């Protein structure tokens, strides 16, 4: 098969690395890709949201399957674009159509969806500038901290968690009347704060059946000990020791099955990944959010743990035969540590020369924001490289990732050296020790 992966981050490198190992693969293209994906296939310098350019590429290269990495092209309707085109119609796109992508594209839609299908989630109400005063009254009824979410896509920055009621009111007003977060903030979801520990569960579905992929925990804050600004993700661990088999069973019954059934009932033909952000509150799951794609950097630990042929699974998603596929995972623990550019998630510089990649022997260096310039690899984003390692304990895996993170060099490199440390206290459960 000829496969096209859309996107340019660590997630897409992990997908490319895995699909390159498939016995079904003939040619792999990544658009636009990065310096890492170039080792797995051919990079093509077009944007994932330039649908016409994607169409031409698919046509030219005889692509048999398109895997969409990021949410943007999905929310903008790349799958619908394919279905509406006579030439592209029969080429499977892995990733939902616009209607399914709304699970991520609109917080208001996803909350209503959860309520309609009895899926556990925080109590909430949505507001627009027309009922700002009701929003103030709703805030007064809640206990702090206050959770405000811009309805639309805001590059992961549209959620505010505030301790002070007056600040919460001011920010609500900012979002609804002063365009904070642009049009994404025209509707704001206010919800109850959930206590517990967060994790992510990933599901691959063909619209009828599904496979639950390994769960992961990511590290969102820039600083060690979960301090400082939110980022795209600074590291990840899979499996999650506090999400034992009993908890995942509960997630399946209370969240996964009602989600798949709910999509069916609403005639949303969903083929792709569903990323379910969950709070584990004393053993009970509650959905924080859905995303219509895999997580980044969660993919960098989830995909390496999938032993089955991922391309075969994706092909089965396209042909709606996922129920005929078996699915095996590696029992070992995978950790990934994200190397970022100094200053990220605020201002940072690009174009720094990356060295030491050849010293990474016991880990996999998934490129997140790099570009090839002649013989050199240059930094090209805030998140630069995710180093993934395996181990029989979190410590063993994480220490390999830290060693690799130290060996890779570029000016103003930064990474969190506490990835996985908070999980050690749960680990006995995982290993039975
Ligand atoms: P989201 O973009 O919806 O994932 O929100 C970003 C982050 O805000 C989540 O990963 C959580 O850490 C936090 N968060 C969102 N909603 C809630 C909530 N209702 N209670 C507690 N934390 C939340
Ligand atoms: N790591 C979180 C995300 O991909 O949204």
Coordinates of C-alpha atoms and ligand atoms in Angstrom, one line a residue:
X1 CA 0.0 0.0 0.0
X2 CA 1.0 3.6 -0.6
X3 CA 0.3 5.7 2.5
X4 CA 0.2 9.4 3.2
X5 CA 0.5 10.8 6.7
X6 CA -0.5 14.4 7.3
X7 CA 1.3 16.4 9.9
X8 CA 4.8 17.3 11.1
X9 CA 5.2 16.5 14.8
X10 CA 6.4 13.8 17.0
X11 CA 3.1 12.0 16.7
X12 CA 3.5 11.8 12.9
X13 CA 7.1 10.6 13.3
X14 CA 5.9 7.8 15.6
X15 CA 3.2 6.9 13.1
X16 CA 5.7 6.9 10.3
X17 CA 8.2 4.9 12.2
X18 CA 5.6 2.2 13.0
X19 CA 4.0 2.1 9.5
X20 CA 7.4 1.9 7.9
X21 CA 7.7 -1.5 9.6
X22 CA 4.4 -2.8 8.1
X23 CA 4.7 -5.7 5.7
X24 CA 1.8 -4.1 3.7
X25 CA 3.7 -0.9 3.0
X26 CA 5.1 0.0 -0.4
X27 CA 5.7 3.7 -0.2
X28 CA 5.2 6.1 2.6
X29 CA 4.8 9.9 2.2
X30 CA 4.6 12.5 5.0
X31 CA 3.3 16.0 4.4
X32 CA 4.9 18.1 5.4
X33 CA 6.9 15.9 7.9
X34 CA 10.2 16.8 9.6
X35 CA 13.9 15.7 9.6
X36 CA 12.9 12.5 11.5
X37 CA 10.0 11.4 9.2
X38 CA 12.4 11.7 6.2
X39 CA 14.1 8.5 7.5
X40 CA 10.8 6.6 7.3
X41 CA 9.5 7.7 4.0
X42 CA 9.4 10.7 1.6
X43 CA 8.5 14.2 3.0
X44 CA 6.4 16.3 0.7
X45 CA 6.4 20.0 1.5
X46 CA 2.7 20.8 1.5
X47 CA 0.5 21.9 4.3
X48 CA -2.0 19.4 5.8
X49 CA -4.8 22.0 5.4
X50 CA -4.1 22.7 1.7
X51 CA -6.7 20.2 0.6
X52 CA -6.2 20.8 -3.1
X53 CA -2.4 20.1 -2.8
X54 CA -3.2 17.0 -0.8
X55 CA -5.6 15.9 -3.6
X56 CA -2.9 16.3 -6.2
X57 CA -0.4 14.4 -4.2
X58 CA -2.8 11.5 -3.5
X59 CA -3.5 11.4 -7.2
X60 CA 0.1 11.6 -8.4
X61 CA 1.5 9.1 -5.9
X62 CA -1.4 6.6 -6.1
X63 CA -2.0 6.8 -2.3
X64 CA -4.2 4.0 -0.9
X65 CA -4.8 5.4 2.6
X66 CA -4.5 8.8 4.3
X67 CA -3.8 9.0 8.0
X68 CA -4.5 12.5 9.4
X69 CA -2.3 13.4 12.5
X70 CA -3.5 16.8 13.8
X71 CA -7.1 18.0 14.4
X72 CA -7.0 21.1 12.2
X73 CA -7.5 19.4 8.8
X74 CA -10.2 17.2 10.4
X75 CA -12.2 20.0 11.9
X76 CA -11.8 21.9 8.6
X77 CA -13.3 18.9 6.8
X78 CA -10.6 17.0 5.0
X79 CA -12.5 13.7 5.2
X80 CA -15.7 15.4 3.9
X81 CA -13.6 16.9 1.0
X82 CA -12.4 13.4 0.0
X83 CA -15.9 12.0 0.1
X84 CA -17.3 14.8 -2.0
X85 CA -14.7 14.2 -4.7
X86 CA -15.2 11.6 -7.4
X87 CA -11.5 10.8 -7.6
X88 CA -10.8 10.6 -3.9
X89 CA -14.1 9.2 -2.6
X90 CA -12.9 5.6 -2.2
X91 CA -9.6 6.3 -0.6
X92 CA -9.9 5.7 3.1
X93 CA -9.1 8.7 5.4
X94 CA -8.3 7.8 8.9
X95 CA -9.8 10.5 11.0
X96 CA -13.5 11.6 11.4
X97 CA -15.6 13.8 9.1
X98 CA -16.5 17.3 10.3
X99 CA -19.5 16.0 12.3
X100 CA -17.3 13.6 14.3
X101 CA -14.5 16.1 14.7
X102 CA -16.9 18.4 16.5
X103 CA -16.2 16.2 19.5
X104 CA -13.0 18.2 19.7
X105 CA -13.9 21.2 17.6
X106 CA -16.7 22.3 19.9
X107 CA -16.6 21.9 23.7
X108 CA -20.3 22.8 23.8
X109 CA -21.2 20.0 21.3
X110 CA -19.0 17.5 23.1
X111 CA -20.6 18.3 26.5
X112 CA -24.1 18.0 25.1
X113 CA -23.1 14.7 23.4
X114 CA -21.9 13.4 26.8
X115 CA -25.1 14.5 28.5
X116 CA -27.3 12.9 25.7
X117 CA -25.6 9.6 26.1
X118 CA -25.2 9.5 29.9
X119 CA -21.4 9.7 29.8
X120 CA -19.9 10.9 33.1
X121 CA -18.5 14.4 32.9
X122 CA -18.4 17.6 35.0
X123 CA -21.6 19.6 35.4
X124 CA -21.6 22.6 33.1
X125 CA -23.5 25.3 31.3
X126 CA -22.6 27.3 28.1
X127 CA -22.9 31.0 27.7
X128 CA -22.6 33.6 24.9
X129 CA -22.4 37.4 25.2
X130 CA -26.2 37.6 25.1
X131 CA -26.4 35.8 28.5
X132 CA -23.2 37.0 30.2
X133 CA -25.1 37.9 33.4
X134 CA -26.4 34.4 33.7
X135 CA -22.8 33.3 33.3
X136 CA -21.9 35.4 36.3
X137 CA -24.8 33.9 38.4
X138 CA -23.7 30.4 37.4
X139 CA -20.2 31.1 38.5
X140 CA -21.5 32.2 41.9
X141 CA -23.3 28.9 42.3
X142 CA -20.0 27.0 41.8
X143 CA -17.2 26.3 44.2
X144 CA -13.7 27.5 43.2
X145 CA -11.6 26.8 41.3
X146 CA -13.6 27.9 38.3
X147 CA -13.1 26.2 34.9
X148 CA -13.8 28.3 31.8
X149 CA -13.4 26.8 28.3
X150 CA -13.6 28.5 24.9
X151 CA -16.0 26.5 22.8
X152 CA -13.8 26.3 19.7
X153 CA -10.2 25.2 18.8
X154 CA -7.7 27.5 20.6
X155 CA -4.5 25.5 20.1
X156 CA -4.8 23.9 23.5
X157 CA -4.8 27.3 25.2
X158 CA -8.6 27.9 25.5
X159 CA -9.0 26.5 29.1
X160 CA -8.7 28.8 32.1
X161 CA -8.7 27.5 35.7
X162 CA -9.1 30.3 38.2
X163 CA -9.3 30.5 42.0
X164 CA -10.8 33.9 42.3
X165 CA -14.5 34.5 41.4
X166 CA -13.9 38.1 40.3
X167 CA -11.0 37.0 38.1
X168 CA -13.3 34.3 36.7
X169 CA -16.0 36.8 35.9
X170 CA -13.5 39.2 34.3
X171 CA -12.1 36.4 32.1
X172 CA -15.6 35.2 31.1
X173 CA -16.3 38.8 30.0
X174 CA -13.0 39.0 28.2
X175 CA -13.7 35.8 26.3
X176 CA -17.3 36.7 25.4
X177 CA -17.1 40.4 24.7
X178 CA -13.4 41.3 24.0
X179 CA -12.5 38.4 21.7
X180 CA -10.0 36.7 24.0
X181 CA -9.3 33.4 22.0
X182 CA -11.0 35.0 19.0
X183 CA -14.2 33.4 17.7
X184 CA -13.3 30.2 19.5
X185 CA -14.4 32.1 22.6
X186 CA -17.8 33.3 21.3
X187 CA -19.4 30.5 23.3
X188 CA -17.8 29.6 26.7
X189 CA -18.4 26.4 28.7
X190 CA -18.2 26.9 32.4
X191 CA -17.9 23.7 34.3
X192 CA -17.4 22.2 37.7
X193 CA -13.8 21.5 38.7
X194 CA -13.0 17.7 38.9
X195 CA -10.6 16.4 41.5
X196 CA -8.5 13.4 40.9
X197 CA -5.7 12.2 38.6
X198 CA -5.7 12.7 34.9
X199 CA -5.0 10.1 32.2
X200 CA -5.8 9.6 28.5
X201 CA -7.4 6.6 27.0
X202 CA -7.2 6.1 23.2
X203 CA -9.7 4.2 21.0
X204 CA -9.5 3.3 17.4
X205 CA -12.9 2.8 15.8
X206 CA -14.3 2.0 12.3
X207 CA -17.7 3.2 13.4
X208 CA -19.0 -0.2 14.4
X209 CA -16.3 -1.9 16.5
X210 CA -13.4 -0.5 18.4
X211 CA -10.0 -1.4 20.0
X212 CA -8.9 0.3 23.2
X213 CA -5.3 1.2 22.8
X214 CA -2.8 1.5 25.7
X215 CA -3.6 4.4 28.1
X216 CA -1.1 7.1 28.8
X217 CA -0.4 10.0 31.1
X218 CA 1.1 13.2 29.8
X219 CA 3.0 16.0 31.5
X220 CA 1.4 19.3 30.4
X221 CA 3.1 21.9 32.5
X222 CA 6.5 23.4 31.5
X223 CA 8.0 23.1 34.9
X224 CA 9.1 20.2 37.1
X225 CA 6.6 19.2 39.7
X226 CA 3.8 20.3 37.4
X227 CA 4.4 24.0 37.7
X228 CA 4.3 26.9 35.2
X229 CA 2.5 27.4 31.9
X230 CA 0.6 24.7 30.0
X231 CA 2.4 23.2 27.0
X232 CA 1.4 20.8 24.2
X233 CA 3.0 18.1 26.5
X234 CA 6.5 17.6 28.0
X235 CA 6.5 13.8 28.3
X236 CA 4.3 10.8 28.6
X237 CA 4.2 7.3 30.2
X238 CA 2.3 4.2 29.1
X239 CA 0.8 2.2 30.7
X240 CA -0.6 4.3 33.6
X241 CA -0.1 2.5 36.9
X242 CA -3.2 4.0 38.5
X243 CA -5.4 2.8 35.6
X244 CA -5.6 -0.9 36.4
X245 CA -7.6 -3.4 34.5
X246 CA -10.7 -2.8 36.6
X247 CA -10.6 0.9 36.0
X248 CA -10.1 0.5 32.2
X249 CA -13.1 -1.9 32.3
X250 CA -15.1 0.8 33.9
X251 CA -14.0 3.3 31.3
X252 CA -15.0 0.8 28.6
X253 CA -18.5 0.3 30.0
X254 CA -19.2 3.9 31.1
X255 CA -17.4 5.9 28.4
X256 CA -16.2 4.0 25.4
X257 CA -19.3 1.9 24.6
X258 CA -21.7 4.8 25.1
X259 CA -19.5 7.0 23.0
X260 CA -19.4 4.6 20.1
X261 CA -23.1 3.8 20.4
X262 CA -23.9 7.5 20.7
X263 CA -22.0 8.3 17.5
X264 CA -23.9 5.6 15.7
X265 CA -27.3 6.8 17.1
X266 CA -26.5 10.3 15.8
X267 CA -25.5 8.9 12.4
X268 CA -22.0 10.1 12.8
X269 CA -19.9 7.6 10.8
X270 CA -16.7 8.0 12.8
X271 CA -13.5 6.2 11.5
X272 CA -10.4 7.1 13.3
X273 CA -8.9 7.7 16.7
X274 CA -10.8 9.0 19.7
X275 CA -8.6 10.5 22.5
X276 CA -10.5 10.6 25.8
X277 CA -9.1 12.9 28.4
X278 CA -10.3 11.5 31.8
X279 CA -10.2 12.3 35.4
X280 CA -9.9 9.3 37.7
X281 CA -11.7 10.4 40.8
X282 CA -11.3 7.7 43.5
X283 CA -11.6 5.0 40.8
X284 CA -14.5 6.6 38.9
X285 CA -13.9 8.0 35.4
X286 CA -15.2 11.4 34.3
X287 CA -14.6 12.8 30.8
X288 CA -12.6 16.0 30.7
X289 CA -12.5 16.2 26.9
X290 CA -12.6 14.4 23.6
X291 CA -10.0 14.9 20.9
X292 CA -10.6 13.6 17.4
X293 CA -7.0 12.4 16.9
X294 CA -4.1 10.8 18.8
X295 CA -2.3 12.8 21.5
X296 CA 1.2 14.3 21.1
X297 CA 3.4 13.2 22.9
X298 CA 1.1 10.3 24.0
X299 CA 1.5 8.7 20.5
X300 CA 5.2 8.4 21.1
X301 CA 4.6 6.0 24.0
X302 CA 1.3 4.4 22.8
X303 CA 2.3 3.5 19.2
X304 CA 5.6 1.8 20.1
X305 CA 3.7 -0.4 22.6
X306 CA 1.4 -1.7 19.8
X307 CA 2.8 -5.0 18.6
X308 CA 0.2 -5.6 15.9
X309 CA 0.7 -4.2 12.4
X310 CA -0.8 -0.7 12.6
X311 CA -1.3 -0.3 8.9
X312 CA -3.4 -3.5 8.9
X313 CA -5.5 -2.0 11.7
X314 CA -5.9 1.3 9.8
X315 CA -6.8 -0.5 6.6
X316 CA -9.5 -2.4 8.6
X317 CA -10.8 0.9 9.9
X318 CA -11.2 2.1 6.3
X319 CA -13.0 -1.1 5.3
X320 CA -15.0 -1.4 8.5
X321 CA -13.6 -4.8 9.3
X322 CA -11.8 -3.9 12.5
X323 CA -13.7 -6.6 14.4
X324 CA -11.7 -9.2 12.4
X325 CA -8.3 -7.9 13.6
X326 CA -6.5 -9.0 16.7
X327 CA -4.6 -6.4 18.7
X328 CA -1.6 -7.1 20.8
X329 CA 0.4 -4.8 23.1
X330 CA 3.9 -4.9 24.5
X331 CA 3.8 -5.3 28.3
X332 CA 6.8 -3.2 28.9
X333 CA 6.6 0.4 30.1
X334 CA 7.3 3.2 27.6
X335 CA 8.3 6.7 28.6
X336 CA 9.0 9.7 26.4
X337 CA 10.7 12.9 27.4
X338 CA 10.2 16.0 25.2
X339 CA 13.2 18.2 24.5
X340 CA 12.0 21.8 23.9
X341 CA 13.5 25.1 22.8
X342 CA 14.4 27.5 25.6
X343 CA 11.5 29.9 26.2
X344 CA 8.8 27.5 25.0
X345 CA 5.7 27.7 25.4
X346 CA 6.3 31.4 25.0
X347 CA 8.8 33.0 22.7
X348 CA 11.7 30.8 21.5
X349 CA 14.2 30.7 18.7
X350 CA 14.5 28.3 15.8
X351 CA 17.3 27.1 13.6
X352 CA 19.7 25.8 16.3
X353 CA 21.9 22.9 15.2
X354 CA 21.0 19.6 16.8
X355 CA 23.9 17.2 17.5
X356 CA 24.3 13.9 19.4
X357 CA 21.4 12.1 17.7
X358 CA 23.9 9.4 16.7
X359 CA 24.5 8.8 20.5
X360 CA 20.9 7.7 21.0
X361 CA 21.2 3.9 21.0
X362 CA 18.8 2.6 23.6
X363 CA 15.9 5.0 22.9
X364 CA 14.0 6.2 19.9
X365 CA 14.3 9.9 19.0
X366 CA 11.0 11.0 17.5
X367 CA 11.4 14.4 15.9
X368 CA 8.7 16.9 16.8
X369 CA 10.0 20.2 15.5
X370 CA 13.1 19.8 13.3
X371 CA 14.1 20.4 9.7
X372 CA 16.9 19.1 7.6
X373 CA 19.3 21.6 6.2
X374 CA 21.9 19.8 4.1
X375 CA 23.8 17.5 6.5
X376 CA 22.4 19.3 9.6
X377 CA 19.3 18.9 11.6
X378 CA 18.0 22.2 12.9
X379 CA 15.4 23.0 15.5
X380 CA 12.2 24.2 13.9
X381 CA 9.6 24.4 16.7
X382 CA 9.0 24.8 20.4
X383 CA 8.9 21.0 20.9
X384 CA 11.9 19.6 19.2
X385 CA 12.5 15.9 19.9
X386 CA 10.7 13.3 22.0
X387 CA 12.9 10.5 23.3
X388 CA 11.0 7.3 23.9
X389 CA 12.5 4.3 25.8
X390 CA 11.2 1.0 27.1
X391 CA 11.8 -0.6 30.5
X392 CA 10.4 -3.1 32.9
X393 CA 9.9 -0.3 35.4
X394 CA 9.1 3.4 35.0
X395 CA 12.5 4.3 36.4
X396 CA 14.4 2.0 34.0
X397 CA 12.5 3.4 31.0
X398 CA 12.7 7.1 32.2
X399 CA 16.4 6.9 33.0
X400 CA 17.1 5.7 29.5
X401 CA 15.1 8.7 28.1
X402 CA 16.9 11.1 30.4
X403 CA 20.3 9.8 29.3
X404 CA 19.3 10.2 25.6
X405 CA 17.9 13.7 26.4
X406 CA 21.3 14.6 27.9
X407 CA 23.2 13.2 24.9
X408 CA 21.3 15.3 22.3
X409 CA 22.6 18.8 22.2
X410 CA 21.4 22.2 20.9
X411 CA 21.5 25.8 22.2
X412 CA 18.9 26.5 25.0
X413 CA 17.7 22.9 25.2
X414 CA 15.3 22.2 28.1
X415 CA 13.5 19.1 29.2
X416 CA 11.7 18.0 32.4
X417 CA 13.7 15.5 34.3
X418 CA 10.8 14.4 36.5
X419 CA 8.7 12.6 33.9
X420 CA 7.3 9.5 35.5
X421 CA 8.5 10.3 39.0
X422 CA 5.0 11.0 40.4
X423 CA 3.9 7.5 39.2
X424 CA 6.5 5.5 41.1
X425 CA 4.2 5.3 44.1
X426 CA 1.5 3.6 42.1
X427 CA 4.0 1.2 40.3
X428 CA 3.7 -1.6 42.8
X429 CA 0.1 -2.2 41.4
X430 CA 1.4 -2.4 37.9
X431 CA 4.2 -4.9 38.5
X432 CA 2.3 -6.7 41.2
X433 CA 5.3 -6.1 43.4
Ligands
LIG1 P1 -8.9 20.5 28.1 O1 -8.3 21.4 26.9 O2 -10.3 20.4 28.1 O3 -8.2 19.2 28.1 O4 -8.4 21.2 29.4 C1 -7.0 21.4 29.7 C2 -6.7 20.9 31.0 O5 -7.4 21.6 32.0 C3 -7.0 19.5 31.3 O6 -6.0 18.6 30.8 C4 -7.2 19.5 32.8 O7 -5.9 19.4 33.4 C5 -7.7 20.8 33.1 N1 -9.2 20.7 33.2 C6 -10.1 20.9 32.2 N2 -11.4 20.7 32.7 C7 -11.3 20.4 34.0 C8 -12.2 20.2 35.0 N3 -13.5 20.2 34.8 N4 -11.7 19.9 36.3 C9 -10.4 19.9 36.5 N5 -9.5 20.2 35.6 C10 -9.9 20.4 34.3
LIG2 N1 -0.8 16.0 24.7 C1 -2.1 16.5 24.6 C2 -2.7 16.6 23.3 O1 -2.2 16.0 22.3 O2 -3.7 17.2 23.1

